[in-house]
PDB file of C-alpha atoms and ligand atoms in Angstrom:
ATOM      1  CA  UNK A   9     100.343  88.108 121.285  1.00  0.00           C
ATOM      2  CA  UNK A  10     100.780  90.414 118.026  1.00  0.00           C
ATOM      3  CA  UNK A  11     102.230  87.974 115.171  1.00  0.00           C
ATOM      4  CA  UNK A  12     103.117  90.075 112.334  1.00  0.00           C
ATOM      5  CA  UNK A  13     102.603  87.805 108.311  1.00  0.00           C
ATOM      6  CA  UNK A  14     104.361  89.433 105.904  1.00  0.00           C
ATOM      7  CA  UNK A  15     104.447  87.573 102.639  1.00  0.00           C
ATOM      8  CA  UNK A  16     105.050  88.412  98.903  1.00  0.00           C
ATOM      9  CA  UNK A  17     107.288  87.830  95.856  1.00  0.00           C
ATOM     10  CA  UNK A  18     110.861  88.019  95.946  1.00  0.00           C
ATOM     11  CA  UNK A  19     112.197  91.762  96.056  1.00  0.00           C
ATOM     12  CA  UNK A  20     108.987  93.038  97.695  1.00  0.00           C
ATOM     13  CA  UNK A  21     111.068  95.024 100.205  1.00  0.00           C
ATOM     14  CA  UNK A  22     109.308  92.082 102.916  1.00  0.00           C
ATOM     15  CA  UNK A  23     112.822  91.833 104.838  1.00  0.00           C
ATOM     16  CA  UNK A  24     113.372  95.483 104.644  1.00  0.00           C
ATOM     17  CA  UNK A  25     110.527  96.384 106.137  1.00  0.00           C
ATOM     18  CA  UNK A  26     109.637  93.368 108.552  1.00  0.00           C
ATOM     19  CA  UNK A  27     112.940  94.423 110.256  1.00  0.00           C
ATOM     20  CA  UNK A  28     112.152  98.200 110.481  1.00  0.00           C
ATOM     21  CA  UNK A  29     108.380  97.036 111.809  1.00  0.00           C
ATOM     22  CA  UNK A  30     109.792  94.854 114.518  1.00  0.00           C
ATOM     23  CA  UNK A  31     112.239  97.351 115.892  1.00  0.00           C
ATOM     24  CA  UNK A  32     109.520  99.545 115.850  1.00  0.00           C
ATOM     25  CA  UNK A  33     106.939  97.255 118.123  1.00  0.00           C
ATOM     26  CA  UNK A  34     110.229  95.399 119.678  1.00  0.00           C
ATOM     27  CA  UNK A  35     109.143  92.228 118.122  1.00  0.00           C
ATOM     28  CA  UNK A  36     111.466  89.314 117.177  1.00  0.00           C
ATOM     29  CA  UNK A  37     112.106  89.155 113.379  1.00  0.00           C
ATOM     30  CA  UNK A  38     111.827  85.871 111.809  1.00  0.00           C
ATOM     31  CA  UNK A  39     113.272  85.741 107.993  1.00  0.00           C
ATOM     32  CA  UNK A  40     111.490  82.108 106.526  1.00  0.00           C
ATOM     33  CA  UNK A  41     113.251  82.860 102.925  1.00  0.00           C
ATOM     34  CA  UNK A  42     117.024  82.211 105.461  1.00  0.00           C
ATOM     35  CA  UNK A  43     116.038  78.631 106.439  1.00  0.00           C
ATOM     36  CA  UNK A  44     115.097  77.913 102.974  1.00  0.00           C
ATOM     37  CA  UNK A  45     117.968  79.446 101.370  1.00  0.00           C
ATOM     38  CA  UNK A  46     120.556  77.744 104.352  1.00  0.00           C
ATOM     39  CA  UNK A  47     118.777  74.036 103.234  1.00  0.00           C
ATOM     40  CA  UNK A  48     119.259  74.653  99.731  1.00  0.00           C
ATOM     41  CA  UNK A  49     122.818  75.520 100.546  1.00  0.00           C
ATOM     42  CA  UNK A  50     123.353  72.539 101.902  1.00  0.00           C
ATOM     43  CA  UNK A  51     121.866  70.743  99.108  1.00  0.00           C
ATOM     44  CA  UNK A  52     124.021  72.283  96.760  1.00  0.00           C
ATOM     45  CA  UNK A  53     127.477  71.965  98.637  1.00  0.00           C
ATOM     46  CA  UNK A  54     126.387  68.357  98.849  1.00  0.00           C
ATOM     47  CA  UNK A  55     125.431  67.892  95.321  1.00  0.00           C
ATOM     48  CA  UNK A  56     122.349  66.637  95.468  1.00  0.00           C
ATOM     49  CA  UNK A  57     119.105  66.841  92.199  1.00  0.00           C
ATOM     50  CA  UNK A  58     117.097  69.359  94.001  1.00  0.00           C
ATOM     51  CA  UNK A  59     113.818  67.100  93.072  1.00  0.00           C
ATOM     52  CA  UNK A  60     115.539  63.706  94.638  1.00  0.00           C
ATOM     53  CA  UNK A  61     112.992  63.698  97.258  1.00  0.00           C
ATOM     54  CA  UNK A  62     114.578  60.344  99.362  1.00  0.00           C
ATOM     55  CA  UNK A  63     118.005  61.943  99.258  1.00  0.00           C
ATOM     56  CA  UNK A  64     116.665  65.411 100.751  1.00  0.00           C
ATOM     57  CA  UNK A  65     114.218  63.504 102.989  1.00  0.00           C
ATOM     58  CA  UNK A  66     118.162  62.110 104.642  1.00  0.00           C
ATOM     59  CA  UNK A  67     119.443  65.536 104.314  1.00  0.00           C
ATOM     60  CA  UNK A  68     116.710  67.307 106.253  1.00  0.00           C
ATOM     61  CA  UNK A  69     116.201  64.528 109.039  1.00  0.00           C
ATOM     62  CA  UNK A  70     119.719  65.702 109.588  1.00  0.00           C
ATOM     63  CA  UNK A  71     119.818  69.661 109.373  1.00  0.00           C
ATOM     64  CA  UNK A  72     119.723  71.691 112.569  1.00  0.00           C
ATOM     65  CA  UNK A  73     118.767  75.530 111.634  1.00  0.00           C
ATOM     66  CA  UNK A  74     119.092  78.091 114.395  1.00  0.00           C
ATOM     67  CA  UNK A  75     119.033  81.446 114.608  1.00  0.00           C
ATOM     68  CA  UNK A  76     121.372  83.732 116.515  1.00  0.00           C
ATOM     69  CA  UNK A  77     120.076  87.269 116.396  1.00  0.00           C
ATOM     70  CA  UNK A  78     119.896  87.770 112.915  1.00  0.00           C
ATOM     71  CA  UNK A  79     122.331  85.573 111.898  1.00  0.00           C
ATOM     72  CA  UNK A  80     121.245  82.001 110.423  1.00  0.00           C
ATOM     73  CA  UNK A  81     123.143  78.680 111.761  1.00  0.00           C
ATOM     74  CA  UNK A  82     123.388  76.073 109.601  1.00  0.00           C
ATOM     75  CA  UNK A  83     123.990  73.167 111.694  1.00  0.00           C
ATOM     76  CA  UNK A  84     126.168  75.580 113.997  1.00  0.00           C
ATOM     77  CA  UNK A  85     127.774  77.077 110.895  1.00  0.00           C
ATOM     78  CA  UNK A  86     127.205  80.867 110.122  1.00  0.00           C
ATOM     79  CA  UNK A  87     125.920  80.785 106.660  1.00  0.00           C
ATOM     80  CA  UNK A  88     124.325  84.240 106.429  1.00  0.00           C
ATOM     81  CA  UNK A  89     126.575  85.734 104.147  1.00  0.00           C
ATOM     82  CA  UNK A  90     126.782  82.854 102.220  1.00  0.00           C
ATOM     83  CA  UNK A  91     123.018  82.247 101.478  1.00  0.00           C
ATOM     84  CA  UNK A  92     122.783  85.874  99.549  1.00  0.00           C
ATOM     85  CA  UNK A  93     123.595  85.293  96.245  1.00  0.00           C
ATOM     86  CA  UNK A  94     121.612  84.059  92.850  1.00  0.00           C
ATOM     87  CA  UNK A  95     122.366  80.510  92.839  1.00  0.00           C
ATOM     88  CA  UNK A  96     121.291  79.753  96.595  1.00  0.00           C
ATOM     89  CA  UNK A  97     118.502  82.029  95.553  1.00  0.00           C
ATOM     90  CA  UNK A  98     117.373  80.079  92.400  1.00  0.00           C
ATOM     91  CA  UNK A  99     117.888  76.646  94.636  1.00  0.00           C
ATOM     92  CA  UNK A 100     115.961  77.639  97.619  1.00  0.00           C
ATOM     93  CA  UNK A 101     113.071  78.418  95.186  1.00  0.00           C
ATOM     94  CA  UNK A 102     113.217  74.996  94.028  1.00  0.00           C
ATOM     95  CA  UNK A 103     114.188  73.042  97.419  1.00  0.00           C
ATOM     96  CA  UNK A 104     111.322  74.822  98.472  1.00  0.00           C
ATOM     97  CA  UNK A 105     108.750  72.664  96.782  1.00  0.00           C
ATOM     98  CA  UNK A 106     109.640  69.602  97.912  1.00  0.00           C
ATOM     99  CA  UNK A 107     107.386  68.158 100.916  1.00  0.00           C
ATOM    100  CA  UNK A 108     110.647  67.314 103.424  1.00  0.00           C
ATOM    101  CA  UNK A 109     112.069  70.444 103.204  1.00  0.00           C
ATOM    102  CA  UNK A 110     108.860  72.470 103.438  1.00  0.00           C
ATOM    103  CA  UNK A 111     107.751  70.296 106.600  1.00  0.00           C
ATOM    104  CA  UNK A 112     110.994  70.848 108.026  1.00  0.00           C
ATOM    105  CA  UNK A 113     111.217  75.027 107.916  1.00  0.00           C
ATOM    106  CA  UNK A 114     107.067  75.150 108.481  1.00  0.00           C
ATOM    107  CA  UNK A 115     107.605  73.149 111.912  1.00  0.00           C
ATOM    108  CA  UNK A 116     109.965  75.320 112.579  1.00  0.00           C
ATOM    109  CA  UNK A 117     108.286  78.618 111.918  1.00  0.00           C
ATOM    110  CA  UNK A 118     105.650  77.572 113.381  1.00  0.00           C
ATOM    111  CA  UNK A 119     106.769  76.813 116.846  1.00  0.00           C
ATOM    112  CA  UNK A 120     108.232  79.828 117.276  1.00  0.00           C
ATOM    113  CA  UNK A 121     105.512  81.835 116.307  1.00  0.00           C
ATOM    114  CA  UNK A 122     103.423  79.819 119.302  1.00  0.00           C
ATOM    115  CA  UNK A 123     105.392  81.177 121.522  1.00  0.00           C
ATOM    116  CA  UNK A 124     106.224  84.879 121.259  1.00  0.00           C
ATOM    117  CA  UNK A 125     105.089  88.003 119.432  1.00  0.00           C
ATOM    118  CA  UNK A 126     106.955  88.464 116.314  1.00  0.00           C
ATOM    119  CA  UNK A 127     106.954  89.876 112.577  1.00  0.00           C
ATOM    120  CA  UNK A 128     107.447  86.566 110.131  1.00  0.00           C
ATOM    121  CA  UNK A 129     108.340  87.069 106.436  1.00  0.00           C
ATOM    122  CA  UNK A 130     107.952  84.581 103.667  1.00  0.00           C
ATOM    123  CA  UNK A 131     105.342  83.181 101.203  1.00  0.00           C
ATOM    124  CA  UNK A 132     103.501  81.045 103.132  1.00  0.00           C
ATOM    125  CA  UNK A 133     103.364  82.909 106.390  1.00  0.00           C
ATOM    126  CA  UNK A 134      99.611  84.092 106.240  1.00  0.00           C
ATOM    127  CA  UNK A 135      98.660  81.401 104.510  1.00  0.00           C
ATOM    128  CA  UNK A 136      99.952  78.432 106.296  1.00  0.00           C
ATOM    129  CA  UNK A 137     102.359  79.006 109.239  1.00  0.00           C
ATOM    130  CA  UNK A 138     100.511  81.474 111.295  1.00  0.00           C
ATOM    131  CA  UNK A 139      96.747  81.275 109.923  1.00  0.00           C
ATOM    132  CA  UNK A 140      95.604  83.271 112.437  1.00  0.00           C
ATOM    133  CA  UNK A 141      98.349  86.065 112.580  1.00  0.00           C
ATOM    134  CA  UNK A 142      96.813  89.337 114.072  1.00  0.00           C
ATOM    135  CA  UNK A 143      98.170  91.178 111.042  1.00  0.00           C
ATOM    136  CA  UNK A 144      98.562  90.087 107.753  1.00  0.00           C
ATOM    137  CA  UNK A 145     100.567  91.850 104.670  1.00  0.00           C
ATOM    138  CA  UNK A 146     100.850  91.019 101.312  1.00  0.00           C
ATOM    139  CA  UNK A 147     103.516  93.193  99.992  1.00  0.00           C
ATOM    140  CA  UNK A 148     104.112  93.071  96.347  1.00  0.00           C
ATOM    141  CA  UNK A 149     105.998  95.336  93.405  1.00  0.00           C
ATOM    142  CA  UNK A 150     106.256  94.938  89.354  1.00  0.00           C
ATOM    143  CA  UNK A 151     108.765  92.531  88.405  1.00  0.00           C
ATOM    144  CA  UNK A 152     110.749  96.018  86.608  1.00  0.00           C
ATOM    145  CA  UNK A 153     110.624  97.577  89.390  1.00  0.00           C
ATOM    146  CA  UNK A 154     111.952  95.182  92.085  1.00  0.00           C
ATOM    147  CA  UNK A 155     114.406  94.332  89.759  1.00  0.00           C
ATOM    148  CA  UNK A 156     115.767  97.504  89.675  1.00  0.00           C
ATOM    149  CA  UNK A 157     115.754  97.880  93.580  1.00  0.00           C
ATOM    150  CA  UNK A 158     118.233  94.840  93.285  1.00  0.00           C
ATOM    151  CA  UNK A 159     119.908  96.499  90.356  1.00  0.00           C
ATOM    152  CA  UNK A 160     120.402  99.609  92.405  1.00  0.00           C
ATOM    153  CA  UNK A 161     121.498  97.715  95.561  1.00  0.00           C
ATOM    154  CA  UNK A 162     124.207  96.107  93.852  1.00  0.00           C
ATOM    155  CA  UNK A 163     125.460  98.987  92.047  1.00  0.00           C
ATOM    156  CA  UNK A 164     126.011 100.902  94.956  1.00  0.00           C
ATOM    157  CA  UNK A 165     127.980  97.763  96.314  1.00  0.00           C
ATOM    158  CA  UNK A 166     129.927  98.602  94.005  1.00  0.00           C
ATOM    159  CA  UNK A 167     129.376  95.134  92.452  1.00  0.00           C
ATOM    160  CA  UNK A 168     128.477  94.262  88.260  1.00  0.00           C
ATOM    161  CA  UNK A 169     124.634  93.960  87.361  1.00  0.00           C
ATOM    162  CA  UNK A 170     122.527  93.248  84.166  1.00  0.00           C
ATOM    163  CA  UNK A 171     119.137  94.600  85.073  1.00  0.00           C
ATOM    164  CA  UNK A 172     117.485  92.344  81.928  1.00  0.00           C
ATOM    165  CA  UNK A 173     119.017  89.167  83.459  1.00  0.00           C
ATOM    166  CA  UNK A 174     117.872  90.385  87.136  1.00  0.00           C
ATOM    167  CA  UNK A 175     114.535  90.658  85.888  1.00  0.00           C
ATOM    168  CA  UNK A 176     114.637  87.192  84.244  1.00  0.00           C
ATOM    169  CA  UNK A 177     115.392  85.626  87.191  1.00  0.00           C
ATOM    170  CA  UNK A 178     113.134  87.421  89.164  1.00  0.00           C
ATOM    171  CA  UNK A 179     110.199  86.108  87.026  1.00  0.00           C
ATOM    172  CA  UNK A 180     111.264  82.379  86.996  1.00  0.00           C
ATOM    173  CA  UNK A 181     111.354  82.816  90.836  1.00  0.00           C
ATOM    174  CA  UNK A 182     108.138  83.965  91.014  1.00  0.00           C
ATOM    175  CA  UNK A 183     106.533  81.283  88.386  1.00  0.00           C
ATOM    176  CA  UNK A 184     108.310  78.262  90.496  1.00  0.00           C
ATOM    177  CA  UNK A 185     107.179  79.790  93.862  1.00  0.00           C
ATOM    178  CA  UNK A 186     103.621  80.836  92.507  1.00  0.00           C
ATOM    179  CA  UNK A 187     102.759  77.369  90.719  1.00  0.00           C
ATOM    180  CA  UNK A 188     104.151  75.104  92.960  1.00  0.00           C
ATOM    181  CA  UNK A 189     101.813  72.042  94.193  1.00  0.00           C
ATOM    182  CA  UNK A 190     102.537  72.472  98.496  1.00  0.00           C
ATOM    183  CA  UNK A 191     102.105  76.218  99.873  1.00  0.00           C
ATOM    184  CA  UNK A 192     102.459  78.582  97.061  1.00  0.00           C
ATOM    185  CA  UNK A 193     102.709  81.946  96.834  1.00  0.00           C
ATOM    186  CA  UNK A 194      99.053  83.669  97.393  1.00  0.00           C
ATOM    187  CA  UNK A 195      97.875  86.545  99.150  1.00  0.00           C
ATOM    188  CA  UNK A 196      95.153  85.155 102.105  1.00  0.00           C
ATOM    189  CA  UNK A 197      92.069  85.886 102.018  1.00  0.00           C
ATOM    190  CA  UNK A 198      92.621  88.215 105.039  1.00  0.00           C
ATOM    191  CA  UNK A 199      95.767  89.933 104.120  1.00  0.00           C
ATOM    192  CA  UNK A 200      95.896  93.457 103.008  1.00  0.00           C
ATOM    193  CA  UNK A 201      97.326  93.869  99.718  1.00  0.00           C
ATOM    194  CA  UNK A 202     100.360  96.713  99.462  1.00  0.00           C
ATOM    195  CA  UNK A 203     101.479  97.510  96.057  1.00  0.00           C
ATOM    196  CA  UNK A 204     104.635  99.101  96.986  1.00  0.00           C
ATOM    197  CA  UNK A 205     105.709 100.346  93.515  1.00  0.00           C
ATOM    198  CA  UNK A 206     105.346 103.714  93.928  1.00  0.00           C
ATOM    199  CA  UNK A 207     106.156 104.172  97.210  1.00  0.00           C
ATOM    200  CA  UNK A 208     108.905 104.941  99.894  1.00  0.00           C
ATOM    201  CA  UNK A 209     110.178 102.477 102.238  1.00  0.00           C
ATOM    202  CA  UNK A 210     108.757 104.816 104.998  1.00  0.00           C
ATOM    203  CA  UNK A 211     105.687 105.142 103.516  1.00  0.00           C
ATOM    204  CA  UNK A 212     105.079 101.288 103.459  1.00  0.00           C
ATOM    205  CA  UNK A 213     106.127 101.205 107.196  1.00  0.00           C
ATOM    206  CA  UNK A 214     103.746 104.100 108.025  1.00  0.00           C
ATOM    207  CA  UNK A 215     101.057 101.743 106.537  1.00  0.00           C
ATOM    208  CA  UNK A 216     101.917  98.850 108.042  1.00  0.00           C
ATOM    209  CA  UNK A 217     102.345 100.302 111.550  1.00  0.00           C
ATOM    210  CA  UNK A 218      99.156 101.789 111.108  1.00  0.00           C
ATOM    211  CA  UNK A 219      97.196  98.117 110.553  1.00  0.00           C
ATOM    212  CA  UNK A 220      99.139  96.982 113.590  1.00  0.00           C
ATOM    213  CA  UNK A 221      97.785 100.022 115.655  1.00  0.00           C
ATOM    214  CA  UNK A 222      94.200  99.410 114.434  1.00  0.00           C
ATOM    215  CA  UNK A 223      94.647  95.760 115.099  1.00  0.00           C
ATOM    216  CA  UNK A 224      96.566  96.210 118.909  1.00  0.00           C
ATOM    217  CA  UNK A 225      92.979  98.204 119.626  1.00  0.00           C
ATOM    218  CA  UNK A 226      90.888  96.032 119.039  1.00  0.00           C
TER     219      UNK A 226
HETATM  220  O1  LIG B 470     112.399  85.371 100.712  1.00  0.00           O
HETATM  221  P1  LIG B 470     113.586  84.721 100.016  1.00  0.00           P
HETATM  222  O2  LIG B 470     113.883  85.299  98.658  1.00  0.00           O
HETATM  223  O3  LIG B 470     114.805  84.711 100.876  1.00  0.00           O
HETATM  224  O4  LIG B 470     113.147  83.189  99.793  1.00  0.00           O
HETATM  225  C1  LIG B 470     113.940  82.264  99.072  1.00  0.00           C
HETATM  226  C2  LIG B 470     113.048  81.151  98.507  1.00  0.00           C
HETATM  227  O5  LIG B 470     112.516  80.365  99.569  1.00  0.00           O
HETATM  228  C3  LIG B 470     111.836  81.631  97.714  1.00  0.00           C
HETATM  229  O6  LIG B 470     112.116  81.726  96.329  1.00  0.00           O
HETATM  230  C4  LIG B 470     110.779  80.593  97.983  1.00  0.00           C
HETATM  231  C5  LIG B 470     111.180  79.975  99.299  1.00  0.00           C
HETATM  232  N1  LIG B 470     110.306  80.362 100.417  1.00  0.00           N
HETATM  233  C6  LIG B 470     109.143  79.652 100.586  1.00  0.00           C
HETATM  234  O7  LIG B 470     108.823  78.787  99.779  1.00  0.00           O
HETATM  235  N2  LIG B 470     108.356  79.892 101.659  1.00  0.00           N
HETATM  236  C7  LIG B 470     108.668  80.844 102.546  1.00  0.00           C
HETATM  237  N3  LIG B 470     107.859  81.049 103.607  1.00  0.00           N
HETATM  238  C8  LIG B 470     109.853  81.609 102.373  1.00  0.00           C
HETATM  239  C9  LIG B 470     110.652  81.364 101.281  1.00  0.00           C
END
């Protein structure tokens, strides 16, 4: 089994590069950040307070997440489009500290890393979901500068972006996912820190491929 824990802030470059990594190795690629963005989704097309624990606790007993290819299913709905933008972004950082909804997406994650070889991305991944994943990353970038990867990316989407108010939102992200109480964001012990501000995307993946290589060997 090679299971692959990549984990980090938001805007790392974790999805980027997990994918690249697992076409590499042929490994199923697991995206944790979907099921928590589909969940808060829900939440919000329901209209629920984000901290009413008893009200997500029903909404969760009753959410079926699936994944077909890289597509998410939300209860047999294709929500993948739908689950990339701010406000699901903003609301999945804050469904994601509630105990239900973490239970829920960890069980999940989980059993499917018990089962195959994969590369997992998250915040939690090396942490708590696979603790004893044969390769662990911690992949993480200045707040300026991943903000301007997202400035960039939209921009050539041809869409409207305020890098100041990307940046703002990248930090409250990071504050709610870092100080939560259940799972937050921290590097393990055994992970292998990557600062990947000054470098390439192919750079990061030469690195990366390289601790999987070591690891494979031994
Ligand atoms: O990786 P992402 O930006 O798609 O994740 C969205 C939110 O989901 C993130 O702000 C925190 C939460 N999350 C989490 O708590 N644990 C994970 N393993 C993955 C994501």
């Amino acid at each position: 089994m090679l299971r692959v824990a990549i984990d980090g802030p938001g805007g790392a470059g974790k999805s980027t590069i997990a994918k690249l990594i697992a076409d590499m190795f042929s490994l199923d690629y697991v995206d944790t950040g979907a099921m928590y963005r589909a969940i808060a989704l829900k939440v919000s097309r329901a209209g629920l307070d984000a901290d009413d624990e008893e009200a997500l606790k029903q909404l969760t007993s009753s959410t079926k997440l699936d994944f077909d290819g890289s597509r998410i299913l939300l209860d047999g709905e294709d929500v993948s489009d739908l689950i990339r933008t701010p406000e699901v972004s903003m609301w999945a950082s804050k469904v994601s500290q509630r105990a239900c909804v973490r239970k829920l997406v960890s069980d999940l994650s989980s059993h499917m890393a018990q089962t195959k070889s994969l590369v997992m991305d998250g915040r939690d991944i090396g942490t708590n979901v696979i603790k004893d994943a044969e390769v662990k990353v911690f992949l993480s970038a200045s707040s300026i500068v991943r903000a301007k990867r997202r400035y960039d990316q939209l921009i050539q989407a041809g869409k409207e972006a305020d890098l100041d108010s990307i940046r703002e939102q990248i930090e409250e992200r990071d504050e709610q996912d870092i100080n939560r109480d259940l799972n937050p964001l921290t590097q393990a012990e055994d992970a292998v820190y990557l600062d990947t501000s000054d470098m390439t995307i192919d750079e990061v993946v030469e690195f990366i491929s390289d601790l999987i290589n070591d690891a494979e060997v031994k």
